[in-house]
Amino acid sequence: MGTISSKSSDSSHGGREGGGQLYVSLKMENFRIRADLIPHVYGSVPIIGSWDSAKAFSMERESASMWELSFVVPPNHETLDFKFLLKPKYRNSPCVVEEGPNRVLTGGTLEGDARMAVFKLRGDEDVLECKVFIKADIVSPFDLAASWRAYQENLRPSRVRGIPDITINVVPDSGVENGSAASLELDLEQYVVPAPTTSSGVVYAANLTESPRSLFHTGISSKSGITSNSLHSSTKAALSSADCSNIRKDIEVTVPEPSRAFPISGMVESKSVGTFSTFQKQDGQRGLFVDRGVGSPRLVKSASASAFVSDLKLDAEAKGMPAAAGAVAAAAVADQMHGPKEDCRLAIVLVGLPARGKTFTAAKLTRYLRWLGHETKHFNVGKYRRLKHGANQSADFFRADNREGLEARNEVAALAMEDMLAWMQEGGQVGIFDATNSSRCRRNMLMQMAEGKCKIIFLETICNDQRIIERNIRLKIQQSPDYAEEPNFEAGLRDFKERLANYEKVYEPVEEGSYIKMIDMVNGYGGQLQVNNISGYLPGRIVFFLVNTHLTPRPILLTRHGESLDNVHGTIGGDTVLSDAGELYAKKLAKFVEKRLKHEKTASIWTSTLQRTILTANPIVGFPKIQWRALDEINSGVCDGMTYEEIKKNMPEEYESRKKDKLRYRYPRGESYLDVIQRLEPVIIELERQRAPVVVISHQAVLRALYAYFADRPLKEIPHIEVPLHTIIEIQMGVTGVQEKRYKLMD
Ligand code: F6P
């Protein structure tokens, strides 16, 4: 007998009045269906197509014995009149149509008995009987979109604490709309409150980089002042080697062997090129490949130590905790025990033509490494150039055969490198060196300067997408100080394109040393990431971060849960439900999300596994909700359930220790803020990887840590960042960086 496994016209499942659609799934099962016969469905227009067997819909093979076809029935076409048929795969021989009358499905209800599908293959002797399953459900369009996305991303619902990890509720339950109390003004701008940082305006990323120390120290910041005398003698030697190829062909340029340029004693001397593809290619030509050096435990001698040199004392008197937790601290300890000192410092040297997104990539990487606890600074050579030579240099300045221009550019690059190396000597750990560095000569100069002082990894950004290049060029003219005094946009555009052409003429892709190449990865679709001669903990993390980032604009909404009963009682931790005010916020938040994301095709809601966040997400409909353990509130260990007053009274030493160093303080049997940051790293990577909007409903300490990442706030500030209840922090991720907006929905 065939089976109708489900039929629902229940309006609580997003009834037709609510815009639900009839979703039909037809299945047919028999182990004996021959491989040369493909099950099909055909029937009345317009759903199935036609009673013409040539136009029948093919069913998909779900398993060895099961075939399936599912589709959405548009409104006003609710009666389906259809039959199954078997179509020969190769021959033009006739189809075998199932015996018996047509099957009629009206509004999800099957007329008559469900029955087996009977096919006479060769007359009465060879009869094939297939089990039939017909499932009809009314589903909201949101639900369909979300489940399609969940299906595509291979999400499998699992259960933790009896609550599904992934849920999609489509029920606009009548209790949600609690009169006017939960309603929200149409104009969301009314709820905007000032953000504590200045990041709401567009800031040109290069402006946020390090101040050119050498120029200020020597008092040289005008066009006239600088001479090579202000440079160290070793720098001058390196600089002279950079004045090469295009102008002085007579000077011989020596490109050091990687082993000379980078002190890599003790490392596996692998020189292999690996490629990360951001999508899995079906043909298997190029799968996910990581240079065999990356992540090898034998090779843990990353640059992650120096930031902690002052904190990490391995002798018996060591008291201080490292400035970061877990893996980062472990790598720092390992680095102190092994490896040459220069390996503890890492220079990421950007390489690429102008308008390839180098500065944005550099800024992002700087933010990420700082957040992980690595002492990181971003040095932008353009900033040095502007200070030394003025912002309004024409394209001529960038001609490779312009000796003066070339010398001037190499000189400011050398100054920036000197500053970076000096900063590393003082304890700096990762320097991001941001310039085109597009000739081998220039890179040679940098390698000479860095020899014995730090390890260099070149990070080359390659973009072949003309639309993206064009967009970047336009942004450059609008935002770069180089064109601030150019009133004519078109003239600026012409000049910049000429500058670009000057660079293109002499561009030499990186083929030397350790490098990472990002090829067409800006928009997050496809692209490639190639790595060569990369090893160690930190370089491995950098590669992982880069493979997951892109510049697709999308909002990330951060909010604490609605007020909980613990909040009302002033107790920390716990897992209580929402207060009345908290419930009201949950309803307002649902309205907000509905309005704010109404034009988004898809989005997801992330909560912790604690009730107060799940309940806050509850009224939000139409988007998949995902619970993350990593989003749970800071674990207050033995203090869980106490008020701050009680801790002060009963555990004064704990109270004082926390007050003294809230970042590093770890609750007995609980967590510190550093622990929280460490467990949030996968969340950050996933937020970077997502292309659709995400709503994160979590807790105070966790949101402080997440917010600090986006707002680039120093680690020490994290425990004190203001994240009020009933307020949404909107982080707009975009091509020009990160912007912030806050909405306060209620007190
Ligand atoms: O008070 C609410 C709460 O989320 C507690 O559960 C948590 O311990 C605390 O905030 C974290 O904030 P702080 O680090 O300032 O104590």
mmCIF file of C-alpha atoms and ligand atoms in Angstrom, residues 560 567 571-573 612 633-634 636 644 658 662 667 673 699-701 704 719, ligand 1:
data_model
loop_
_atom_site.group_PDB
_atom_site.id
_atom_site.type_symbol
_atom_site.label_atom_id
_atom_site.label_comp_id
_atom_site.label_asym_id
_atom_site.label_seq_id
_atom_site.Cartn_x
_atom_site.Cartn_y
_atom_site.Cartn_z
ATOM 1 C CA ARG A 560 22.435 40.735 24.660
ATOM 2 C CA ASN A 567 19.677 40.377 35.929
ATOM 3 C CA THR A 571 23.212 37.611 40.333
ATOM 4 C CA ILE A 572 25.869 36.564 37.846
ATOM 5 C CA GLY A 573 25.854 33.488 35.641
ATOM 6 C CA ARG A 612 17.786 33.520 28.169
ATOM 7 C CA GLU A 633 28.337 33.675 29.064
ATOM 8 C CA ILE A 634 31.704 33.769 30.857
ATOM 9 C CA SER A 636 31.899 32.417 36.765
ATOM 10 C CA TYR A 644 28.984 41.170 43.166
ATOM 11 C CA ARG A 658 39.419 40.586 39.536
ATOM 12 C CA LYS A 662 39.753 41.809 34.956
ATOM 13 C CA TYR A 667 37.089 32.700 38.352
ATOM 14 C CA TYR A 673 38.072 37.063 29.643
ATOM 15 C CA HIS A 699 25.791 37.754 26.816
ATOM 16 C CA GLN A 700 27.657 40.731 28.197
ATOM 17 C CA ALA A 701 31.208 39.323 28.455
ATOM 18 C CA ARG A 704 32.356 42.639 24.734
ATOM 19 C CA PRO A 719 36.204 43.716 30.132
HETATM 20 O O1 F6P B 1 25.499 40.355 35.052
HETATM 21 C C1 F6P B 1 25.230 39.797 33.825
HETATM 22 C C2 F6P B 1 26.432 39.029 33.311
HETATM 23 O O2 F6P B 1 26.137 38.563 32.037
HETATM 24 C C3 F6P B 1 26.903 37.889 34.197
HETATM 25 O O3 F6P B 1 26.251 36.687 33.991
HETATM 26 C C4 F6P B 1 28.367 37.835 33.894
HETATM 27 O O4 F6P B 1 29.109 37.159 34.876
HETATM 28 C C5 F6P B 1 28.682 39.287 33.801
HETATM 29 O O5 F6P B 1 27.573 39.907 33.202
HETATM 30 C C6 F6P B 1 29.910 39.605 32.985
HETATM 31 O O6 F6P B 1 30.241 40.957 33.183
HETATM 32 P P1 F6P B 1 31.465 41.349 34.132
HETATM 33 O O7 F6P B 1 32.658 40.705 33.509
HETATM 34 O O8 F6P B 1 31.533 42.851 34.071
HETATM 35 O O9 F6P B 1 31.246 40.838 35.527
#
